[in-house]
């Protein structure tokens, strides 16, 4: 039979169903993707609700697969996690995001960069090392780095998660609670965790303009967040009506296709220089 873990090759059994076979093939390809420079970070701008200026970008990883074309993180991040590749992949993302941030700083673009972390990444012993290495190597101000985590990081080992996040916050790194409102225990988490920002999930934003209930919930989230001294970012803003509602509700930052889709670094540079001045 098969053994998972450190195996660096994929092998197939006739009984294996299509999905399992596909996953094995992809994890095999993903192992070499880093060496072959097949991964790329796309960046999506975040916009200040009041001034409409760009405040920063969220780094979103893409994989240019040699035969399958552009692959989205929703497909390969779970595979990376399952086959022990998330540490290496996440380390690359951190380094690359810091490298790009340094380039933007040198070009006079003042912005922040956000990087996503899965719960599993937060549990890895070498996470702090990887962050320090990326920040030091590219000489960036760590206060410009934001890490986006989801509430599920607190579901398994809450104390361990709390320790790591506390250290990161003490280091001056900004912590953002992603997909806020989609999981339970939101309020308990908010009162205990050293987060600085929360991102209202796209599913609430989507309903703004058509659902008064959604608007009441978003209004409530923003009020609560501000009372706790947290900044609020809305993700998935697609229409002007959603934007206007969010600005009226005093949402601090906005992100979504209405402003820009995630794009390669060089395009983001042009976009930011064009829109920012
Ligand atoms: P997320 O962190 O919630 O990222 C937001 C997702 O919504 C992104 O999908 C983005 O492209 C998409 N999006 C942005 N604006 C809009 C909009 O106006 N409408 C709609 N419908 N969608 C919008 P993407 O890039 O496919 O990423 C999916 C998820 O993969 C991310 O969800 C994040 O959890 C994960 N991910 C992406 N990059 C990384 C990474 O480097 N490391 C880790 N650990 N996870 C990553
Ligand atoms: Ca995110
Ligand atoms: Ca999100
Ligand atoms: Ca999401």
PDB file of C-alpha atoms and ligand atoms in Angstrom:
ATOM      1  CA  UNK A   1       0.000   0.000   0.000  1.00  0.00           C
ATOM      2  CA  UNK A   2       1.046   3.605   0.057  1.00  0.00           C
ATOM      3  CA  UNK A   3       2.825   5.631   2.639  1.00  0.00           C
ATOM      4  CA  UNK A   4       2.213   9.330   2.866  1.00  0.00           C
ATOM      5  CA  UNK A   5       4.774  11.748   4.241  1.00  0.00           C
ATOM      6  CA  UNK A   6       8.225  12.268   2.882  1.00  0.00           C
ATOM      7  CA  UNK A   7       7.830  10.363  -0.349  1.00  0.00           C
ATOM      8  CA  UNK A   8       8.998  12.513  -3.221  1.00  0.00           C
ATOM      9  CA  UNK A   9       7.377  10.527  -5.987  1.00  0.00           C
ATOM     10  CA  UNK A  10       3.824   9.630  -6.843  1.00  0.00           C
ATOM     11  CA  UNK A  11       2.760   6.148  -7.700  1.00  0.00           C
ATOM     12  CA  UNK A  12      -0.614   4.922  -8.759  1.00  0.00           C
ATOM     13  CA  UNK A  13      -2.779   2.005  -7.968  1.00  0.00           C
ATOM     14  CA  UNK A  14      -5.554   0.940 -10.300  1.00  0.00           C
ATOM     15  CA  UNK A  15      -8.023   1.084  -7.418  1.00  0.00           C
ATOM     16  CA  UNK A  16      -7.245   4.695  -6.655  1.00  0.00           C
ATOM     17  CA  UNK A  17     -10.035   7.002  -7.654  1.00  0.00           C
ATOM     18  CA  UNK A  18      -9.507   9.857 -10.021  1.00  0.00           C
ATOM     19  CA  UNK A  19      -9.319  12.560  -7.340  1.00  0.00           C
ATOM     20  CA  UNK A  20      -6.687  10.784  -5.293  1.00  0.00           C
ATOM     21  CA  UNK A  21      -4.603  10.154  -8.386  1.00  0.00           C
ATOM     22  CA  UNK A  22      -4.959  13.771  -9.430  1.00  0.00           C
ATOM     23  CA  UNK A  23      -3.840  14.933  -5.989  1.00  0.00           C
ATOM     24  CA  UNK A  24      -0.776  12.706  -6.073  1.00  0.00           C
ATOM     25  CA  UNK A  25       0.138  13.991  -9.495  1.00  0.00           C
ATOM     26  CA  UNK A  26      -0.271  17.588  -8.392  1.00  0.00           C
ATOM     27  CA  UNK A  27       1.745  17.187  -5.203  1.00  0.00           C
ATOM     28  CA  UNK A  28       4.487  15.667  -7.325  1.00  0.00           C
ATOM     29  CA  UNK A  29       4.412  18.659  -9.681  1.00  0.00           C
ATOM     30  CA  UNK A  30       4.198  21.103  -6.797  1.00  0.00           C
ATOM     31  CA  UNK A  31       7.429  19.758  -5.314  1.00  0.00           C
ATOM     32  CA  UNK A  32       9.354  21.001  -8.311  1.00  0.00           C
ATOM     33  CA  UNK A  33       7.284  24.152  -8.883  1.00  0.00           C
ATOM     34  CA  UNK A  34       9.380  26.215  -6.478  1.00  0.00           C
ATOM     35  CA  UNK A  35      12.699  25.233  -8.068  1.00  0.00           C
ATOM     36  CA  UNK A  36      11.299  25.858 -11.500  1.00  0.00           C
ATOM     37  CA  UNK A  37       9.973  29.287 -10.591  1.00  0.00           C
ATOM     38  CA  UNK A  38       6.434  28.373 -11.531  1.00  0.00           C
ATOM     39  CA  UNK A  39       4.883  30.230  -8.609  1.00  0.00           C
ATOM     40  CA  UNK A  40       4.038  33.896  -8.864  1.00  0.00           C
ATOM     41  CA  UNK A  41       2.461  36.382  -6.490  1.00  0.00           C
ATOM     42  CA  UNK A  42      -0.436  38.455  -7.730  1.00  0.00           C
ATOM     43  CA  UNK A  43      -1.347  41.574  -5.797  1.00  0.00           C
ATOM     44  CA  UNK A  44      -4.736  43.105  -5.174  1.00  0.00           C
ATOM     45  CA  UNK A  45      -4.917  46.697  -3.928  1.00  0.00           C
ATOM     46  CA  UNK A  46      -6.681  47.825  -0.773  1.00  0.00           C
ATOM     47  CA  UNK A  47      -8.245  51.258  -0.947  1.00  0.00           C
ATOM     48  CA  UNK A  48      -8.736  53.799   1.806  1.00  0.00           C
ATOM     49  CA  UNK A  49     -12.466  54.328   2.274  1.00  0.00           C
ATOM     50  CA  UNK A  50     -12.104  58.087   2.770  1.00  0.00           C
ATOM     51  CA  UNK A  51      -9.338  59.192   0.432  1.00  0.00           C
ATOM     52  CA  UNK A  52      -9.680  56.427  -2.189  1.00  0.00           C
ATOM     53  CA  UNK A  53      -5.887  56.115  -2.124  1.00  0.00           C
ATOM     54  CA  UNK A  54      -4.156  52.741  -2.237  1.00  0.00           C
ATOM     55  CA  UNK A  55      -3.063  51.712   1.261  1.00  0.00           C
ATOM     56  CA  UNK A  56      -1.542  48.364   0.487  1.00  0.00           C
ATOM     57  CA  UNK A  57      -1.860  45.100  -1.357  1.00  0.00           C
ATOM     58  CA  UNK A  58      -2.765  41.524  -0.556  1.00  0.00           C
ATOM     59  CA  UNK A  59      -0.404  38.929  -1.992  1.00  0.00           C
ATOM     60  CA  UNK A  60      -2.253  36.018  -3.609  1.00  0.00           C
ATOM     61  CA  UNK A  61      -0.233  33.105  -4.926  1.00  0.00           C
ATOM     62  CA  UNK A  62      -0.649  31.643  -8.421  1.00  0.00           C
ATOM     63  CA  UNK A  63       0.901  28.595 -10.012  1.00  0.00           C
ATOM     64  CA  UNK A  64       1.801  28.545 -13.694  1.00  0.00           C
ATOM     65  CA  UNK A  65       1.539  24.803 -14.197  1.00  0.00           C
ATOM     66  CA  UNK A  66       3.559  23.608 -17.211  1.00  0.00           C
ATOM     67  CA  UNK A  67       0.612  21.778 -18.780  1.00  0.00           C
ATOM     68  CA  UNK A  68      -2.494  22.835 -16.880  1.00  0.00           C
ATOM     69  CA  UNK A  69      -1.961  26.577 -17.106  1.00  0.00           C
ATOM     70  CA  UNK A  70      -2.793  29.067 -14.380  1.00  0.00           C
ATOM     71  CA  UNK A  71      -3.813  27.350 -11.168  1.00  0.00           C
ATOM     72  CA  UNK A  72      -5.560  29.007  -8.244  1.00  0.00           C
ATOM     73  CA  UNK A  73      -4.555  28.687  -4.586  1.00  0.00           C
ATOM     74  CA  UNK A  74      -7.906  27.166  -3.671  1.00  0.00           C
ATOM     75  CA  UNK A  75      -6.751  24.100  -5.604  1.00  0.00           C
ATOM     76  CA  UNK A  76      -3.119  23.728  -4.605  1.00  0.00           C
ATOM     77  CA  UNK A  77      -2.871  25.180  -1.083  1.00  0.00           C
ATOM     78  CA  UNK A  78      -4.863  22.240   0.348  1.00  0.00           C
ATOM     79  CA  UNK A  79      -2.543  19.868  -1.512  1.00  0.00           C
ATOM     80  CA  UNK A  80       0.513  21.667  -0.162  1.00  0.00           C
ATOM     81  CA  UNK A  81      -0.900  21.311   3.343  1.00  0.00           C
ATOM     82  CA  UNK A  82      -1.773  17.679   2.957  1.00  0.00           C
ATOM     83  CA  UNK A  83       1.617  16.670   1.582  1.00  0.00           C
ATOM     84  CA  UNK A  84       3.880  18.694   3.845  1.00  0.00           C
ATOM     85  CA  UNK A  85       4.760  21.378   1.317  1.00  0.00           C
ATOM     86  CA  UNK A  86       3.061  24.351   2.936  1.00  0.00           C
ATOM     87  CA  UNK A  87       6.143  25.381   4.933  1.00  0.00           C
ATOM     88  CA  UNK A  88       8.310  25.694   1.851  1.00  0.00           C
ATOM     89  CA  UNK A  89       5.559  27.319  -0.196  1.00  0.00           C
ATOM     90  CA  UNK A  90       4.669  29.752   2.578  1.00  0.00           C
ATOM     91  CA  UNK A  91       8.332  30.594   3.100  1.00  0.00           C
ATOM     92  CA  UNK A  92       8.662  31.443  -0.557  1.00  0.00           C
ATOM     93  CA  UNK A  93       5.523  33.618  -0.434  1.00  0.00           C
ATOM     94  CA  UNK A  94       6.874  35.571   2.543  1.00  0.00           C
ATOM     95  CA  UNK A  95      10.254  36.108   0.946  1.00  0.00           C
ATOM     96  CA  UNK A  96       8.795  37.107  -2.398  1.00  0.00           C
ATOM     97  CA  UNK A  97       6.263  39.510  -0.865  1.00  0.00           C
ATOM     98  CA  UNK A  98       9.042  41.216   1.137  1.00  0.00           C
ATOM     99  CA  UNK A  99      11.296  41.379  -1.917  1.00  0.00           C
ATOM    100  CA  UNK A 100       8.539  43.079  -3.899  1.00  0.00           C
ATOM    101  CA  UNK A 101       7.679  45.426  -1.060  1.00  0.00           C
ATOM    102  CA  UNK A 102      11.313  46.563  -0.996  1.00  0.00           C
ATOM    103  CA  UNK A 103      11.151  47.280  -4.736  1.00  0.00           C
ATOM    104  CA  UNK A 104       8.004  49.359  -4.254  1.00  0.00           C
ATOM    105  CA  UNK A 105       9.582  51.246  -1.363  1.00  0.00           C
ATOM    106  CA  UNK A 106      12.533  52.095  -3.586  1.00  0.00           C
ATOM    107  CA  UNK A 107      10.144  53.324  -6.259  1.00  0.00           C
ATOM    108  CA  UNK A 108       8.569  55.636  -3.742  1.00  0.00           C
ATOM    109  CA  UNK A 109       5.312  53.692  -3.483  1.00  0.00           C
ATOM    110  CA  UNK A 110       4.235  53.815   0.123  1.00  0.00           C
ATOM    111  CA  UNK A 111       2.200  50.759   0.836  1.00  0.00           C
ATOM    112  CA  UNK A 112       1.755  47.774   3.055  1.00  0.00           C
ATOM    113  CA  UNK A 113       1.721  44.135   2.026  1.00  0.00           C
ATOM    114  CA  UNK A 114      -0.528  41.390   3.410  1.00  0.00           C
ATOM    115  CA  UNK A 115       0.327  37.712   3.314  1.00  0.00           C
ATOM    116  CA  UNK A 116      -2.120  34.878   4.016  1.00  0.00           C
ATOM    117  CA  UNK A 117      -1.275  32.159   6.527  1.00  0.00           C
ATOM    118  CA  UNK A 118      -3.143  28.886   6.979  1.00  0.00           C
ATOM    119  CA  UNK A 119      -3.680  27.495  10.493  1.00  0.00           C
ATOM    120  CA  UNK A 120      -1.098  24.838   9.744  1.00  0.00           C
ATOM    121  CA  UNK A 121       1.518  27.450   8.861  1.00  0.00           C
ATOM    122  CA  UNK A 122       0.921  29.193  12.151  1.00  0.00           C
ATOM    123  CA  UNK A 123       1.710  25.955  13.966  1.00  0.00           C
ATOM    124  CA  UNK A 124       5.078  25.458  12.313  1.00  0.00           C
ATOM    125  CA  UNK A 125       8.117  25.935  14.521  1.00  0.00           C
ATOM    126  CA  UNK A 126      10.116  27.780  11.907  1.00  0.00           C
ATOM    127  CA  UNK A 127       7.448  30.379  11.057  1.00  0.00           C
ATOM    128  CA  UNK A 128       9.122  33.112  13.123  1.00  0.00           C
ATOM    129  CA  UNK A 129      12.473  32.280  11.521  1.00  0.00           C
ATOM    130  CA  UNK A 130      11.020  32.467   8.046  1.00  0.00           C
ATOM    131  CA  UNK A 131       9.419  35.828   8.767  1.00  0.00           C
ATOM    132  CA  UNK A 132      12.591  37.253  10.297  1.00  0.00           C
ATOM    133  CA  UNK A 133      14.680  35.982   7.428  1.00  0.00           C
ATOM    134  CA  UNK A 134      12.400  37.530   4.799  1.00  0.00           C
ATOM    135  CA  UNK A 135      12.165  40.848   6.622  1.00  0.00           C
ATOM    136  CA  UNK A 136      15.897  41.088   7.288  1.00  0.00           C
ATOM    137  CA  UNK A 137      17.030  39.899   3.883  1.00  0.00           C
ATOM    138  CA  UNK A 138      14.985  42.544   2.093  1.00  0.00           C
ATOM    139  CA  UNK A 139      15.484  45.209   4.746  1.00  0.00           C
ATOM    140  CA  UNK A 140      11.821  46.056   5.032  1.00  0.00           C
ATOM    141  CA  UNK A 141      10.120  47.774   7.904  1.00  0.00           C
ATOM    142  CA  UNK A 142       8.201  44.953   9.554  1.00  0.00           C
ATOM    143  CA  UNK A 143       5.421  47.355  10.434  1.00  0.00           C
ATOM    144  CA  UNK A 144       4.529  47.293   6.735  1.00  0.00           C
ATOM    145  CA  UNK A 145       3.869  43.552   6.890  1.00  0.00           C
ATOM    146  CA  UNK A 146       0.381  42.249   7.669  1.00  0.00           C
ATOM    147  CA  UNK A 147      -0.416  38.593   8.212  1.00  0.00           C
ATOM    148  CA  UNK A 148      -3.951  37.445   7.436  1.00  0.00           C
ATOM    149  CA  UNK A 149      -5.205  34.559   9.527  1.00  0.00           C
ATOM    150  CA  UNK A 150      -8.645  33.008   9.948  1.00  0.00           C
ATOM    151  CA  UNK A 151     -10.553  32.268  13.110  1.00  0.00           C
ATOM    152  CA  UNK A 152      -9.978  28.556  12.602  1.00  0.00           C
ATOM    153  CA  UNK A 153      -6.393  28.980  13.872  1.00  0.00           C
ATOM    154  CA  UNK A 154      -7.901  29.082  17.328  1.00  0.00           C
ATOM    155  CA  UNK A 155      -9.880  25.893  17.028  1.00  0.00           C
ATOM    156  CA  UNK A 156      -7.119  23.349  17.456  1.00  0.00           C
ATOM    157  CA  UNK A 157      -4.462  24.639  19.792  1.00  0.00           C
ATOM    158  CA  UNK A 158      -5.653  27.940  21.061  1.00  0.00           C
ATOM    159  CA  UNK A 159      -2.863  28.593  23.554  1.00  0.00           C
ATOM    160  CA  UNK A 160      -0.149  27.861  21.027  1.00  0.00           C
ATOM    161  CA  UNK A 161      -1.822  30.113  18.472  1.00  0.00           C
ATOM    162  CA  UNK A 162      -2.140  32.858  21.070  1.00  0.00           C
ATOM    163  CA  UNK A 163       1.580  32.598  21.909  1.00  0.00           C
ATOM    164  CA  UNK A 164       2.689  32.866  18.289  1.00  0.00           C
ATOM    165  CA  UNK A 165       0.354  35.756  17.528  1.00  0.00           C
ATOM    166  CA  UNK A 166       1.457  37.620  20.638  1.00  0.00           C
ATOM    167  CA  UNK A 167       5.094  37.335  19.588  1.00  0.00           C
ATOM    168  CA  UNK A 168       4.309  38.495  16.071  1.00  0.00           C
ATOM    169  CA  UNK A 169       2.344  41.459  17.393  1.00  0.00           C
ATOM    170  CA  UNK A 170       5.191  42.350  19.772  1.00  0.00           C
ATOM    171  CA  UNK A 171       7.490  42.329  16.755  1.00  0.00           C
ATOM    172  CA  UNK A 172       5.378  45.067  15.221  1.00  0.00           C
ATOM    173  CA  UNK A 173       3.678  42.897  12.629  1.00  0.00           C
ATOM    174  CA  UNK A 174       0.027  43.676  11.910  1.00  0.00           C
ATOM    175  CA  UNK A 175      -2.428  40.831  12.341  1.00  0.00           C
ATOM    176  CA  UNK A 176      -5.640  40.681  10.380  1.00  0.00           C
ATOM    177  CA  UNK A 177      -8.563  38.366  11.019  1.00  0.00           C
ATOM    178  CA  UNK A 178      -9.653  37.195   7.568  1.00  0.00           C
ATOM    179  CA  UNK A 179     -13.099  35.992   6.470  1.00  0.00           C
ATOM    180  CA  UNK A 180     -14.626  37.492   9.584  1.00  0.00           C
ATOM    181  CA  UNK A 181     -18.130  36.316  10.316  1.00  0.00           C
ATOM    182  CA  UNK A 182     -17.938  32.979   8.539  1.00  0.00           C
ATOM    183  CA  UNK A 183     -16.941  30.899  11.528  1.00  0.00           C
ATOM    184  CA  UNK A 184     -18.294  30.726  15.033  1.00  0.00           C
ATOM    185  CA  UNK A 185     -16.632  32.044  18.213  1.00  0.00           C
ATOM    186  CA  UNK A 186     -15.922  35.344  16.522  1.00  0.00           C
ATOM    187  CA  UNK A 187     -16.588  37.457  19.579  1.00  0.00           C
ATOM    188  CA  UNK A 188     -14.620  35.325  22.011  1.00  0.00           C
ATOM    189  CA  UNK A 189     -11.711  35.377  19.594  1.00  0.00           C
ATOM    190  CA  UNK A 190     -11.831  39.128  19.190  1.00  0.00           C
ATOM    191  CA  UNK A 191     -11.706  39.803  22.889  1.00  0.00           C
ATOM    192  CA  UNK A 192      -8.747  37.490  23.501  1.00  0.00           C
ATOM    193  CA  UNK A 193      -6.531  37.708  20.440  1.00  0.00           C
ATOM    194  CA  UNK A 194      -3.992  40.409  19.645  1.00  0.00           C
ATOM    195  CA  UNK A 195      -5.399  41.234  16.209  1.00  0.00           C
ATOM    196  CA  UNK A 196      -5.323  44.742  14.745  1.00  0.00           C
ATOM    197  CA  UNK A 197      -7.686  44.470  11.858  1.00  0.00           C
ATOM    198  CA  UNK A 198     -10.578  42.432  10.647  1.00  0.00           C
ATOM    199  CA  UNK A 199     -11.757  41.653   7.179  1.00  0.00           C
ATOM    200  CA  UNK A 200     -15.476  41.364   6.612  1.00  0.00           C
ATOM    201  CA  UNK A 201     -16.091  38.313   4.514  1.00  0.00           C
ATOM    202  CA  UNK A 202     -17.177  38.696   0.921  1.00  0.00           C
ATOM    203  CA  UNK A 203     -20.451  36.927   1.604  1.00  0.00           C
ATOM    204  CA  UNK A 204     -21.725  39.831   3.704  1.00  0.00           C
ATOM    205  CA  UNK A 205     -20.391  42.433   1.301  1.00  0.00           C
ATOM    206  CA  UNK A 206     -22.091  40.662  -1.603  1.00  0.00           C
ATOM    207  CA  UNK A 207     -25.532  41.176  -0.056  1.00  0.00           C
ATOM    208  CA  UNK A 208     -25.150  44.886   0.625  1.00  0.00           C
ATOM    209  CA  UNK A 209     -27.744  46.796  -1.351  1.00  0.00           C
ATOM    210  CA  UNK A 210     -30.163  43.893  -1.543  1.00  0.00           C
ATOM    211  CA  UNK A 211     -30.366  42.768   2.065  1.00  0.00           C
ATOM    212  CA  UNK A 212     -31.067  45.117   4.955  1.00  0.00           C
ATOM    213  CA  UNK A 213     -30.126  42.310   7.314  1.00  0.00           C
ATOM    214  CA  UNK A 214     -26.675  42.079   5.769  1.00  0.00           C
ATOM    215  CA  UNK A 215     -26.318  45.833   6.118  1.00  0.00           C
ATOM    216  CA  UNK A 216     -27.303  45.651   9.791  1.00  0.00           C
ATOM    217  CA  UNK A 217     -24.725  42.914  10.386  1.00  0.00           C
ATOM    218  CA  UNK A 218     -21.959  44.812   8.605  1.00  0.00           C
ATOM    219  CA  UNK A 219     -22.895  47.961  10.510  1.00  0.00           C
ATOM    220  CA  UNK A 220     -22.686  45.984  13.758  1.00  0.00           C
ATOM    221  CA  UNK A 221     -19.326  44.453  12.886  1.00  0.00           C
ATOM    222  CA  UNK A 222     -17.847  47.851  12.034  1.00  0.00           C
ATOM    223  CA  UNK A 223     -19.124  49.480  15.219  1.00  0.00           C
ATOM    224  CA  UNK A 224     -17.835  46.640  17.359  1.00  0.00           C
ATOM    225  CA  UNK A 225     -14.467  46.629  15.598  1.00  0.00           C
ATOM    226  CA  UNK A 226     -14.033  50.364  16.044  1.00  0.00           C
ATOM    227  CA  UNK A 227     -14.991  50.126  19.707  1.00  0.00           C
ATOM    228  CA  UNK A 228     -12.185  47.552  20.034  1.00  0.00           C
ATOM    229  CA  UNK A 229      -9.794  49.835  18.159  1.00  0.00           C
ATOM    230  CA  UNK A 230      -9.589  47.568  15.136  1.00  0.00           C
ATOM    231  CA  UNK A 231      -9.452  48.661  11.543  1.00  0.00           C
ATOM    232  CA  UNK A 232     -12.033  47.162   9.223  1.00  0.00           C
ATOM    233  CA  UNK A 233     -11.388  46.005   5.672  1.00  0.00           C
ATOM    234  CA  UNK A 234     -14.218  44.845   3.406  1.00  0.00           C
ATOM    235  CA  UNK A 235     -13.307  42.211   0.827  1.00  0.00           C
ATOM    236  CA  UNK A 236     -15.090  41.342  -2.378  1.00  0.00           C
ATOM    237  CA  UNK A 237     -16.428  44.823  -3.164  1.00  0.00           C
ATOM    238  CA  UNK A 238     -17.838  44.519  -6.668  1.00  0.00           C
ATOM    239  CA  UNK A 239     -20.393  47.299  -7.097  1.00  0.00           C
ATOM    240  CA  UNK A 240     -20.556  51.033  -6.500  1.00  0.00           C
ATOM    241  CA  UNK A 241     -23.589  50.485  -4.330  1.00  0.00           C
ATOM    242  CA  UNK A 242     -21.584  48.179  -2.058  1.00  0.00           C
ATOM    243  CA  UNK A 243     -18.775  50.702  -1.947  1.00  0.00           C
ATOM    244  CA  UNK A 244     -21.077  53.600  -1.103  1.00  0.00           C
ATOM    245  CA  UNK A 245     -22.776  51.598   1.635  1.00  0.00           C
ATOM    246  CA  UNK A 246     -19.448  50.573   3.160  1.00  0.00           C
ATOM    247  CA  UNK A 247     -18.098  54.115   3.098  1.00  0.00           C
ATOM    248  CA  UNK A 248     -21.318  55.347   4.694  1.00  0.00           C
ATOM    249  CA  UNK A 249     -20.902  52.690   7.412  1.00  0.00           C
ATOM    250  CA  UNK A 250     -17.351  54.015   8.032  1.00  0.00           C
ATOM    251  CA  UNK A 251     -15.467  50.959   6.748  1.00  0.00           C
ATOM    252  CA  UNK A 252     -11.766  51.873   6.768  1.00  0.00           C
ATOM    253  CA  UNK A 253     -10.493  50.005   3.723  1.00  0.00           C
ATOM    254  CA  UNK A 254     -12.035  48.387   0.673  1.00  0.00           C
ATOM    255  CA  UNK A 255     -10.841  45.635  -1.603  1.00  0.00           C
ATOM    256  CA  UNK A 256     -12.495  43.984  -4.579  1.00  0.00           C
ATOM    257  CA  UNK A 257     -12.989  43.711  -8.323  1.00  0.00           C
ATOM    258  CA  UNK A 258     -14.661  47.148  -8.407  1.00  0.00           C
ATOM    259  CA  UNK A 259     -11.197  48.644  -7.874  1.00  0.00           C
ATOM    260  CA  UNK A 260      -8.934  45.966  -9.319  1.00  0.00           C
ATOM    261  CA  UNK A 261      -8.488  42.241  -9.647  1.00  0.00           C
ATOM    262  CA  UNK A 262      -5.323  40.604  -8.321  1.00  0.00           C
ATOM    263  CA  UNK A 263      -2.521  41.228 -10.833  1.00  0.00           C
ATOM    264  CA  UNK A 264       1.202  40.621 -11.363  1.00  0.00           C
ATOM    265  CA  UNK A 265       3.606  43.006  -9.624  1.00  0.00           C
ATOM    266  CA  UNK A 266       4.554  45.053 -12.680  1.00  0.00           C
ATOM    267  CA  UNK A 267       0.926  45.728 -13.526  1.00  0.00           C
ATOM    268  CA  UNK A 268       0.165  46.625  -9.940  1.00  0.00           C
ATOM    269  CA  UNK A 269       3.016  49.132 -10.048  1.00  0.00           C
ATOM    270  CA  UNK A 270       1.521  50.870 -13.090  1.00  0.00           C
ATOM    271  CA  UNK A 271      -1.947  50.752 -11.561  1.00  0.00           C
ATOM    272  CA  UNK A 272      -0.759  52.230  -8.265  1.00  0.00           C
ATOM    273  CA  UNK A 273       1.257  54.993  -9.907  1.00  0.00           C
ATOM    274  CA  UNK A 274      -1.601  55.881 -12.206  1.00  0.00           C
ATOM    275  CA  UNK A 275      -4.322  55.841  -9.613  1.00  0.00           C
ATOM    276  CA  UNK A 276      -2.376  57.144  -6.705  1.00  0.00           C
ATOM    277  CA  UNK A 277      -1.286  60.495  -8.032  1.00  0.00           C
TER     278      UNK A 277
HETATM  279  P1  LIG B   1      -8.758  35.063   0.700  1.00  0.00           P
HETATM  280  O1  LIG B   1      -7.600  35.358   1.562  1.00  0.00           O
HETATM  281  O2  LIG B   1     -10.115  35.232   1.298  1.00  0.00           O
HETATM  282  O3  LIG B   1      -8.573  35.947  -0.596  1.00  0.00           O
HETATM  283  C1  LIG B   1      -9.604  36.590  -1.283  1.00  0.00           C
HETATM  284  C2  LIG B   1     -10.000  35.846  -2.544  1.00  0.00           C
HETATM  285  O4  LIG B   1     -11.099  36.530  -3.151  1.00  0.00           O
HETATM  286  C3  LIG B   1      -8.911  35.804  -3.599  1.00  0.00           C
HETATM  287  O5  LIG B   1      -9.043  34.578  -4.319  1.00  0.00           O
HETATM  288  C4  LIG B   1      -9.279  36.992  -4.497  1.00  0.00           C
HETATM  289  O6  LIG B   1      -8.787  36.870  -5.809  1.00  0.00           O
HETATM  290  C5  LIG B   1     -10.782  36.907  -4.475  1.00  0.00           C
HETATM  291  N1  LIG B   1     -11.405  38.196  -4.703  1.00  0.00           N
HETATM  292  C6  LIG B   1     -10.891  39.430  -4.510  1.00  0.00           C
HETATM  293  N2  LIG B   1     -11.780  40.402  -4.818  1.00  0.00           N
HETATM  294  C7  LIG B   1     -12.901  39.763  -5.211  1.00  0.00           C
HETATM  295  C8  LIG B   1     -14.202  40.221  -5.675  1.00  0.00           C
HETATM  296  O7  LIG B   1     -14.494  41.414  -5.757  1.00  0.00           O
HETATM  297  N3  LIG B   1     -15.103  39.255  -5.990  1.00  0.00           N
HETATM  298  C9  LIG B   1     -14.828  37.939  -5.899  1.00  0.00           C
HETATM  299  N4  LIG B   1     -15.765  37.061  -6.259  1.00  0.00           N
HETATM  300  N5  LIG B   1     -13.617  37.476  -5.463  1.00  0.00           N
HETATM  301  C10 LIG B   1     -12.680  38.371  -5.136  1.00  0.00           C
HETATM  302  P2  LIG B   1      -7.761  33.666  -4.653  1.00  0.00           P
HETATM  303  O8  LIG B   1      -6.627  34.512  -5.115  1.00  0.00           O
HETATM  304  O9  LIG B   1      -8.233  32.571  -5.544  1.00  0.00           O
HETATM  305  O10 LIG B   1      -7.372  33.061  -3.253  1.00  0.00           O
HETATM  306  C11 LIG B   1      -8.208  32.147  -2.604  1.00  0.00           C
HETATM  307  C12 LIG B   1      -7.720  31.835  -1.211  1.00  0.00           C
HETATM  308  O11 LIG B   1      -6.470  31.152  -1.242  1.00  0.00           O
HETATM  309  C13 LIG B   1      -7.445  33.103  -0.376  1.00  0.00           C
HETATM  310  O12 LIG B   1      -8.679  33.547   0.151  1.00  0.00           O
HETATM  311  C14 LIG B   1      -6.489  32.566   0.655  1.00  0.00           C
HETATM  312  O13 LIG B   1      -7.183  31.950   1.706  1.00  0.00           O
HETATM  313  C15 LIG B   1      -5.738  31.492  -0.110  1.00  0.00           C
HETATM  314  N6  LIG B   1      -4.406  31.997  -0.515  1.00  0.00           N
HETATM  315  C16 LIG B   1      -4.077  32.779  -1.569  1.00  0.00           C
HETATM  316  N7  LIG B   1      -2.762  33.023  -1.613  1.00  0.00           N
HETATM  317  C17 LIG B   1      -2.217  32.399  -0.527  1.00  0.00           C
HETATM  318  C18 LIG B   1      -0.892  32.286  -0.004  1.00  0.00           C
HETATM  319  O14 LIG B   1       0.103  32.839  -0.527  1.00  0.00           O
HETATM  320  N8  LIG B   1      -0.732  31.543   1.144  1.00  0.00           N
HETATM  321  C19 LIG B   1      -1.800  30.948   1.756  1.00  0.00           C
HETATM  322  N9  LIG B   1      -1.571  30.245   2.890  1.00  0.00           N
HETATM  323  N10 LIG B   1      -3.060  31.030   1.296  1.00  0.00           N
HETATM  324  C20 LIG B   1      -3.269  31.754   0.160  1.00  0.00           C
HETATM  325 CA1  LIG B   2      -6.872  36.983   2.755  1.00  0.00          CA
HETATM  326 CA1  LIG B   3     -10.740  36.754   2.907  1.00  0.00          CA
HETATM  327 CA1  LIG B   4     -12.354  34.093   1.689  1.00  0.00          CA
END
